[in-house]
PDB file of C-alpha atoms in Angstrom:
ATOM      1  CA  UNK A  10      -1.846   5.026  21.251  1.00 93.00           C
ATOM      2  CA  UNK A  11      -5.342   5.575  22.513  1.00 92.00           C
ATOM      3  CA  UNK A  12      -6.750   2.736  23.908  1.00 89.00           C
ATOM      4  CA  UNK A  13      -9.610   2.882  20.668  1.00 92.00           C
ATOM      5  CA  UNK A  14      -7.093   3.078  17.740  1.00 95.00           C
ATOM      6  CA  UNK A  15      -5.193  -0.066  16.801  1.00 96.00           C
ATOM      7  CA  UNK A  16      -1.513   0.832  14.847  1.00 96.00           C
ATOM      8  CA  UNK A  17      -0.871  -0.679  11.768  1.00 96.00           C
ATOM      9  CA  UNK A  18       2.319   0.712  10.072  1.00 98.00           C
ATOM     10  CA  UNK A  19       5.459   2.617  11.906  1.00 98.00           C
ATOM     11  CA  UNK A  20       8.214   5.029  10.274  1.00 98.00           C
ATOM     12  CA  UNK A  21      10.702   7.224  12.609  1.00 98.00           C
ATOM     13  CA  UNK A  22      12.163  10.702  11.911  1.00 98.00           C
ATOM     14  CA  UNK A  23      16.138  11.335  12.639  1.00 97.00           C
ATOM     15  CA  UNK A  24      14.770  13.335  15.965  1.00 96.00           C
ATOM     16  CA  UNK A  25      13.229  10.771  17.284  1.00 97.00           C
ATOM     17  CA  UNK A  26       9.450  11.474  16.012  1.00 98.00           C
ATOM     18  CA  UNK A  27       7.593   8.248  15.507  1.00 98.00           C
ATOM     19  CA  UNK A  28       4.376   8.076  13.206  1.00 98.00           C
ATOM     20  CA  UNK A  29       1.858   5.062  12.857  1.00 98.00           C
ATOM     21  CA  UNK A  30      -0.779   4.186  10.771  1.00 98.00           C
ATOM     22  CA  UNK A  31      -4.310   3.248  11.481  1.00 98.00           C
ATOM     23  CA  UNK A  32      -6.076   1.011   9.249  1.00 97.00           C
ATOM     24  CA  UNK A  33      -9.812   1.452  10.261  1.00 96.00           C
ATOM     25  CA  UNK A  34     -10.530   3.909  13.394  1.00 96.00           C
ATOM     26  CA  UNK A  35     -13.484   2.215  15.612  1.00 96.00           C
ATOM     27  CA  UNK A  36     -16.890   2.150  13.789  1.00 95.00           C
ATOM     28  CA  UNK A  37     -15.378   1.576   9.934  1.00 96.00           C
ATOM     29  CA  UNK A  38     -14.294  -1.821   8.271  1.00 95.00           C
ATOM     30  CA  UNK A  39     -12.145  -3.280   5.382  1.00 94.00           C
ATOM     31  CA  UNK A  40     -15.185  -2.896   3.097  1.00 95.00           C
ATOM     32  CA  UNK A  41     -15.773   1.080   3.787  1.00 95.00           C
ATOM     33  CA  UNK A  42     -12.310   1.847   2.614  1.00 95.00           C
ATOM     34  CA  UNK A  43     -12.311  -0.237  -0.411  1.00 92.00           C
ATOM     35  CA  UNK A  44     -15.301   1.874  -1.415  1.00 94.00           C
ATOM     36  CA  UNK A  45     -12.944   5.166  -1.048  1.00 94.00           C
ATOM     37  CA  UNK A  46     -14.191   5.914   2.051  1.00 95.00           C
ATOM     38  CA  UNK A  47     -11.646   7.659   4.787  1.00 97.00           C
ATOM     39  CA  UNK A  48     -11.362   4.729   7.766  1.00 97.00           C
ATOM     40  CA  UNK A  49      -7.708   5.837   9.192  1.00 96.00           C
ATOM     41  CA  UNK A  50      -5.248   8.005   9.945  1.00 98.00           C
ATOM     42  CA  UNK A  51      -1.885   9.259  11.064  1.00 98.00           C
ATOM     43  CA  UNK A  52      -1.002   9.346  14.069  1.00 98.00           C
ATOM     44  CA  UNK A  53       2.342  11.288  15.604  1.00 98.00           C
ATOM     45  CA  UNK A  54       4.328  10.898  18.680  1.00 98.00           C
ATOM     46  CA  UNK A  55       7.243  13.246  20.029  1.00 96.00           C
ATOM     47  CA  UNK A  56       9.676  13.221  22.682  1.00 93.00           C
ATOM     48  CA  UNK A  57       8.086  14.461  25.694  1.00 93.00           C
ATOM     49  CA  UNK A  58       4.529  13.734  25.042  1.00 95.00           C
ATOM     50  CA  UNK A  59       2.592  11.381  27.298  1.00 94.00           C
ATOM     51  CA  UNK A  60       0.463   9.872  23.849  1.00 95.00           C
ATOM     52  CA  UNK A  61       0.121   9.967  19.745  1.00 97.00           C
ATOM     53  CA  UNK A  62      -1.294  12.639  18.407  1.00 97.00           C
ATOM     54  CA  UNK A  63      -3.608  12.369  15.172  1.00 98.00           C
ATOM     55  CA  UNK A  64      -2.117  14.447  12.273  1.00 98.00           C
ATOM     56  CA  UNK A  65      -4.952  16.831  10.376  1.00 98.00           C
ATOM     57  CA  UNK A  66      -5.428  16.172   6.998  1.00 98.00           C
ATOM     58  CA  UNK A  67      -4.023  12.630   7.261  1.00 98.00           C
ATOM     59  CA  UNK A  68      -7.803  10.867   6.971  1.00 98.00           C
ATOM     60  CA  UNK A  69      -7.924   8.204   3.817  1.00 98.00           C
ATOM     61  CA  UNK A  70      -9.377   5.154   2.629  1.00 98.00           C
ATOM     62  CA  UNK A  71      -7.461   2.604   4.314  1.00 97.00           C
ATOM     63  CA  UNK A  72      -4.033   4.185   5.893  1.00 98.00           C
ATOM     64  CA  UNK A  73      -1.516   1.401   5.287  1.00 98.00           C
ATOM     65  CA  UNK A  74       1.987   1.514   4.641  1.00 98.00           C
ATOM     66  CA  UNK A  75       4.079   4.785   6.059  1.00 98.00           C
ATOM     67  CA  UNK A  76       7.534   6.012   5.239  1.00 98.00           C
ATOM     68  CA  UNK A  77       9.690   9.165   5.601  1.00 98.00           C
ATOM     69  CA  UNK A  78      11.554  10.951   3.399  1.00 97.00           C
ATOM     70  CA  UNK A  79      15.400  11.092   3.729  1.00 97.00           C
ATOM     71  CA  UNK A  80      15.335  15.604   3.524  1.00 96.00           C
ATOM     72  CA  UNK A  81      13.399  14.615   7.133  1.00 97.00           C
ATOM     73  CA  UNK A  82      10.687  17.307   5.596  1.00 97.00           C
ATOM     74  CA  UNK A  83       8.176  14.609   4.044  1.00 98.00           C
ATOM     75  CA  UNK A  84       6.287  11.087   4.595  1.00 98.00           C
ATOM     76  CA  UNK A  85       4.761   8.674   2.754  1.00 98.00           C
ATOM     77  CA  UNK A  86       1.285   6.955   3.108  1.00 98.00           C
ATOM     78  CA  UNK A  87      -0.435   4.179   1.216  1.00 98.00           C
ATOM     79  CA  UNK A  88      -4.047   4.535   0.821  1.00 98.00           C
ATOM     80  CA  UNK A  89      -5.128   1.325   0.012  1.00 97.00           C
ATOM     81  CA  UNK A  90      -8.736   1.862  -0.703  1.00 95.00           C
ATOM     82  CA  UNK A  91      -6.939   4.343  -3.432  1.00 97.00           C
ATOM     83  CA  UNK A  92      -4.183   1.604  -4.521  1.00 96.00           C
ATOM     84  CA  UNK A  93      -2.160   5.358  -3.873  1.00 98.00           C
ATOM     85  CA  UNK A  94       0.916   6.792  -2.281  1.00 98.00           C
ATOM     86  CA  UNK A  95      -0.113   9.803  -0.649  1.00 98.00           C
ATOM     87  CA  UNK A  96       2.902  12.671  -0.040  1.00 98.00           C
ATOM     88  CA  UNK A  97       2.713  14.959   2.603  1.00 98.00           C
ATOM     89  CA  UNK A  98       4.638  17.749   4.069  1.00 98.00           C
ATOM     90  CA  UNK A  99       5.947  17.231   7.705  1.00 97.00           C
ATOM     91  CA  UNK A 100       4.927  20.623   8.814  1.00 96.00           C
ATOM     92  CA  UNK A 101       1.791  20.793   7.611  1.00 97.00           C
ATOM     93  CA  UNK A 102      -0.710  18.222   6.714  1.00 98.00           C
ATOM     94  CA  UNK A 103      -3.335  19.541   6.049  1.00 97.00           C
ATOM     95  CA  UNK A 104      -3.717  19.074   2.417  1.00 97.00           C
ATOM     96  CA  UNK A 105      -1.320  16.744   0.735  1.00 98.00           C
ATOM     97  CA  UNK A 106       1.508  17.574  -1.514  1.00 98.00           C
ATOM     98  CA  UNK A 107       0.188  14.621  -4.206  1.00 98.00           C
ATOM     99  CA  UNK A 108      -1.379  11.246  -4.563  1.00 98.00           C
ATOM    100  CA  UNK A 109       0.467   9.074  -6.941  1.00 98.00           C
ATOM    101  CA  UNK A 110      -1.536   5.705  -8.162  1.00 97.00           C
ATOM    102  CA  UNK A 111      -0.620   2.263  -8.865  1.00 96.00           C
ATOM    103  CA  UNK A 112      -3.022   1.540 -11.565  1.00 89.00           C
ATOM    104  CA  UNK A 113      -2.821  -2.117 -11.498  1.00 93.00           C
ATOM    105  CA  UNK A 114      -2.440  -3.750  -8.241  1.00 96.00           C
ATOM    106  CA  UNK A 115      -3.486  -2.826  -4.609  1.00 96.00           C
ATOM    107  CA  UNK A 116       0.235  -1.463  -2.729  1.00 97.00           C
ATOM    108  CA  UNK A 117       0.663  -2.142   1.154  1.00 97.00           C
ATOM    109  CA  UNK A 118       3.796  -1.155   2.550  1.00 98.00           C
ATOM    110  CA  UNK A 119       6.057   1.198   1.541  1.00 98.00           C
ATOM    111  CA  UNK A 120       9.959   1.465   1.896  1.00 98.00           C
ATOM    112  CA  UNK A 121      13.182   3.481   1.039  1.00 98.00           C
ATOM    113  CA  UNK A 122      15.583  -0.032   0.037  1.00 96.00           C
ATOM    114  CA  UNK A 123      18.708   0.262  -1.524  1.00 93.00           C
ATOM    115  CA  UNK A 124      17.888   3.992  -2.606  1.00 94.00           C
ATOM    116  CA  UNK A 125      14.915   3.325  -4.044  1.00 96.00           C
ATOM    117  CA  UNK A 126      11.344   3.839  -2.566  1.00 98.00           C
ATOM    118  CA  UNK A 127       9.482   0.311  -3.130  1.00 98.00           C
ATOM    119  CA  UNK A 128       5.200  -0.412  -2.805  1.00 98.00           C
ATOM    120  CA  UNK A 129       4.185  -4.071  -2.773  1.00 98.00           C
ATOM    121  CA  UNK A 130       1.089  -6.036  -3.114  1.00 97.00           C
ATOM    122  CA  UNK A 131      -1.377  -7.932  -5.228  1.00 96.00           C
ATOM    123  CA  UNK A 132      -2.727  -7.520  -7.943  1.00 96.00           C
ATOM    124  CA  UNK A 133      -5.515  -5.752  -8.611  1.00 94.00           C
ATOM    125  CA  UNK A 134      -7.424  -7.406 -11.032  1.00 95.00           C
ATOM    126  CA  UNK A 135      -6.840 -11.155 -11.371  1.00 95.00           C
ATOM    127  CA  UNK A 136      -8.792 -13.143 -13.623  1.00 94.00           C
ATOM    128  CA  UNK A 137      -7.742 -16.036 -11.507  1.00 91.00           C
ATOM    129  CA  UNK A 138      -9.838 -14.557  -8.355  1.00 93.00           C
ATOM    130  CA  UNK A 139     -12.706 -13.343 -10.606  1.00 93.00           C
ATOM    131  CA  UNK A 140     -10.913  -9.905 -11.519  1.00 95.00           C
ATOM    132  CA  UNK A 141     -11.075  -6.997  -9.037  1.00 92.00           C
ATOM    133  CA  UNK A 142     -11.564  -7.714  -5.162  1.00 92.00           C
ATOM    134  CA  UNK A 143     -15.605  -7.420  -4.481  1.00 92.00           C
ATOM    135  CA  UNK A 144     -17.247  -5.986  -1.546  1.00 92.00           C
ATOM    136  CA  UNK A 145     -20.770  -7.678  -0.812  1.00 91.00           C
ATOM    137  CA  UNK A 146     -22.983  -6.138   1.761  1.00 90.00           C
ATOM    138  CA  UNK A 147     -20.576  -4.182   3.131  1.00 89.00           C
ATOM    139  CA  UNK A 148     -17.824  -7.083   3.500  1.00 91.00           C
ATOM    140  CA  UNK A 149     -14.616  -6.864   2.007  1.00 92.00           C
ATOM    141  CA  UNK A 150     -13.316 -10.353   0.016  1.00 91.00           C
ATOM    142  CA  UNK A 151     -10.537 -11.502   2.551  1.00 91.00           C
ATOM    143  CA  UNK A 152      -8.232 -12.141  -0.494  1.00 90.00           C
ATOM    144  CA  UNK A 153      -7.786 -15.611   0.427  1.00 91.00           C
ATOM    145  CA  UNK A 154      -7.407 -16.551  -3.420  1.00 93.00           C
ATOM    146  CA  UNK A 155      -3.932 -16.381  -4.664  1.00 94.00           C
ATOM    147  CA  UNK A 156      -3.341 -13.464  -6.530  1.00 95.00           C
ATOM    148  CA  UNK A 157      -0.556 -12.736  -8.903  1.00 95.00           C
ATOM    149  CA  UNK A 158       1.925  -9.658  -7.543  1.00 96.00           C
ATOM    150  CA  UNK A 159       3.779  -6.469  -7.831  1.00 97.00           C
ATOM    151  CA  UNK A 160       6.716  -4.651  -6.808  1.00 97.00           C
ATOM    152  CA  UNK A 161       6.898  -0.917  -7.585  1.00 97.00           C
ATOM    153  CA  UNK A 162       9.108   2.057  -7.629  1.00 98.00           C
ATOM    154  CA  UNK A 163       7.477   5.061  -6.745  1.00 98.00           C
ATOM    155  CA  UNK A 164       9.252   8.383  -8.840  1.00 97.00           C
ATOM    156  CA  UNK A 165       8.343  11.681  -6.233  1.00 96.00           C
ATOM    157  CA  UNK A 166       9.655  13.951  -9.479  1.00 96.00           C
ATOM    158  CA  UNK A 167       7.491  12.219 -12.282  1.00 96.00           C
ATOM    159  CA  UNK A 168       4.596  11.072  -9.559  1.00 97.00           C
ATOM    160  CA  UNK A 169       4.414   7.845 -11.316  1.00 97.00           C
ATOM    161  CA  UNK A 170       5.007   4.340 -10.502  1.00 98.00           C
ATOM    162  CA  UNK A 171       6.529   1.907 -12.451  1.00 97.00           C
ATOM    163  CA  UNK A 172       6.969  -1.950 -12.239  1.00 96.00           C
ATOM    164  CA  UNK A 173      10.128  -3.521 -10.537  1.00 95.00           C
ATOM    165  CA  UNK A 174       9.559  -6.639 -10.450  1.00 95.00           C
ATOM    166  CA  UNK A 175       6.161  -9.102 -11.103  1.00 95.00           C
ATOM    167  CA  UNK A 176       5.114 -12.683 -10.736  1.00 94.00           C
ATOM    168  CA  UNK A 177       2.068 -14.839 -10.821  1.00 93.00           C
ATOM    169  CA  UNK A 178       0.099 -16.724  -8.388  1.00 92.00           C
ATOM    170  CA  UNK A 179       2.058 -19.190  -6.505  1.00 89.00           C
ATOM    171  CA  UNK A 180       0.108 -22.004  -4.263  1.00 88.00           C
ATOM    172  CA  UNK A 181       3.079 -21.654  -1.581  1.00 88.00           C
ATOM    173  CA  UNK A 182       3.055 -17.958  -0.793  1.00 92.00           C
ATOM    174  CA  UNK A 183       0.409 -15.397  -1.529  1.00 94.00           C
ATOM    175  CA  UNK A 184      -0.675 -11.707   0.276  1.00 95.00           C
ATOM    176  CA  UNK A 185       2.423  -9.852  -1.023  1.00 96.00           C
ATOM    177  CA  UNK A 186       2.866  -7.229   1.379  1.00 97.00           C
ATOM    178  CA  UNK A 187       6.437  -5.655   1.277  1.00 97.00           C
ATOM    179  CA  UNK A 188       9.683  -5.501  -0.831  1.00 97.00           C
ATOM    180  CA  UNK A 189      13.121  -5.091  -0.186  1.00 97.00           C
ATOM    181  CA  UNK A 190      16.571  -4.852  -2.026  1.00 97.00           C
ATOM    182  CA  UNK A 191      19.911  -7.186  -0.682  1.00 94.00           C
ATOM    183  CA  UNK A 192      22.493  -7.251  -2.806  1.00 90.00           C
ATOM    184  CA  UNK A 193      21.249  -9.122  -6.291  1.00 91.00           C
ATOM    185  CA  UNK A 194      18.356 -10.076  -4.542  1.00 96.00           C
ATOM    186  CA  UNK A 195      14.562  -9.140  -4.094  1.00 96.00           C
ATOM    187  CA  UNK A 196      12.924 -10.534  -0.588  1.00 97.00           C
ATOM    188  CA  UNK A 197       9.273 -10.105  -0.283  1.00 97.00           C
ATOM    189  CA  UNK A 198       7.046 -10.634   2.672  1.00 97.00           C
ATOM    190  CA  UNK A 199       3.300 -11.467   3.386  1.00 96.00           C
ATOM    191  CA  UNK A 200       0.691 -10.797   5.644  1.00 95.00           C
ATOM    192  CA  UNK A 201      -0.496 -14.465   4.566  1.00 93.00           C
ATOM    193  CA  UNK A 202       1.860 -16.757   4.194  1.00 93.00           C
ATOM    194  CA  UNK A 203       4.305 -18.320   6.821  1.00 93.00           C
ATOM    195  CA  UNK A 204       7.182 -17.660   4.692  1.00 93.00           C
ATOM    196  CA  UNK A 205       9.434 -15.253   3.052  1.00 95.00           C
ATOM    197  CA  UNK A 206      10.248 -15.109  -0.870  1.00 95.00           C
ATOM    198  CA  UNK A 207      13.300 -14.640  -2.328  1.00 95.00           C
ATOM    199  CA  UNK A 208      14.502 -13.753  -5.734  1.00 93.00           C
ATOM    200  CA  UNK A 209      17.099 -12.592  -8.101  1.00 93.00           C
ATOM    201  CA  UNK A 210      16.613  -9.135  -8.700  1.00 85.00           C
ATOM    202  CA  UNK A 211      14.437  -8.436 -12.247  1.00 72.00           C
ATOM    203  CA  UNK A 212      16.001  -5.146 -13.191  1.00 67.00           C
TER     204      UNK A 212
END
């Protein structure tokens, strides 16, 4: 990566082509994105070449969480200033194909588990916390107030998601931040806490 942009999020193609999310390029913060504002990007890497490569069209408020597609033709972004998936087409970003929301809570990563395609993260508006996450003077709340949580499925056909799985705030883990399927159970991980979760599945 240049030495000025910081990867967040990875995802691979079968042929080797590697793509990596960055949160907030040099000069933007955590509070400019959760005021819509573009902070990131993707970036792409291919056999052969010496560095990453930004992708055009890929700029959004706060790019997060990355997947690819299974045909090899699409990827995935979460725009978390947008609490949105963001679909584009491989061979051309330029404009993407959609931008699917989750209404009520704030995804991070994204992942294909156990055939399904799974967002995670708090929620969005928590009465707990004082309802939606605030940005004062420019500063973004660090979200160090538990928040309740969400698991969703993302549908490409109906661009929709809907809820997998939910719980509320727990003192012992908090910063949901990924999702994933085992058997007849539903780990989650955190960009908070210093442990995993594990449950039976809900569905």
């Amino acid at each position: 990566m240049p030495v000025d942009q910081v990867a967040n999020s990875v995802a691979q193609f079968a042929d080797g082509t590697v793509l990596a999310t960055v949160l907030t390029s040099p000069g933007t913060t955590i509070g400019d994105f959760m005021l819509g504002r573009s902070t990131g990007a993707v970036w792409q890497w291919k056999a052969g070449q010496s560095r990453f490569e930004e992708l055009p069209g890929t700029r959004l408020p706060g790019n997060n969480g990355i997947e690819t597609d299974p045909d090899q033709k699409r990827f995935y972004v979460v725009a978390f200033g947008w609490h949105s998936v963001v679909v584009f087409d491989r061979r051309d970003t330029a404009a993407p194909l959609a931008r699917i929301e989750a209404a009520d809570f704030m995804p991070d990563n994204i992942h294909w588990t156990g055939g399904r395609l799974l967002i995670a993260g708090m929620r969005l508006d928590e009465p707990a916390c004082g309802g939606l996450r605030k940005v004062v003077d420019g500063v973004a709340d660090p979200m160090l107030c538990h928040r309740g949580w969400i698991v969703g499925e993302v549908d490409l056909d109906a661009r929709r998601v809907s809820t997998l799985a939910y719980g509320r705030p727990r003192k012992a883990f908090n910063g949901l931040s990924a999702a994933a399927l085992s058997g007849g159970e539903l780990w989650l991980g955190s960009f908070q806490s210093d442990r995993l979760a594990v449950l039976p599945r809900q569905d």
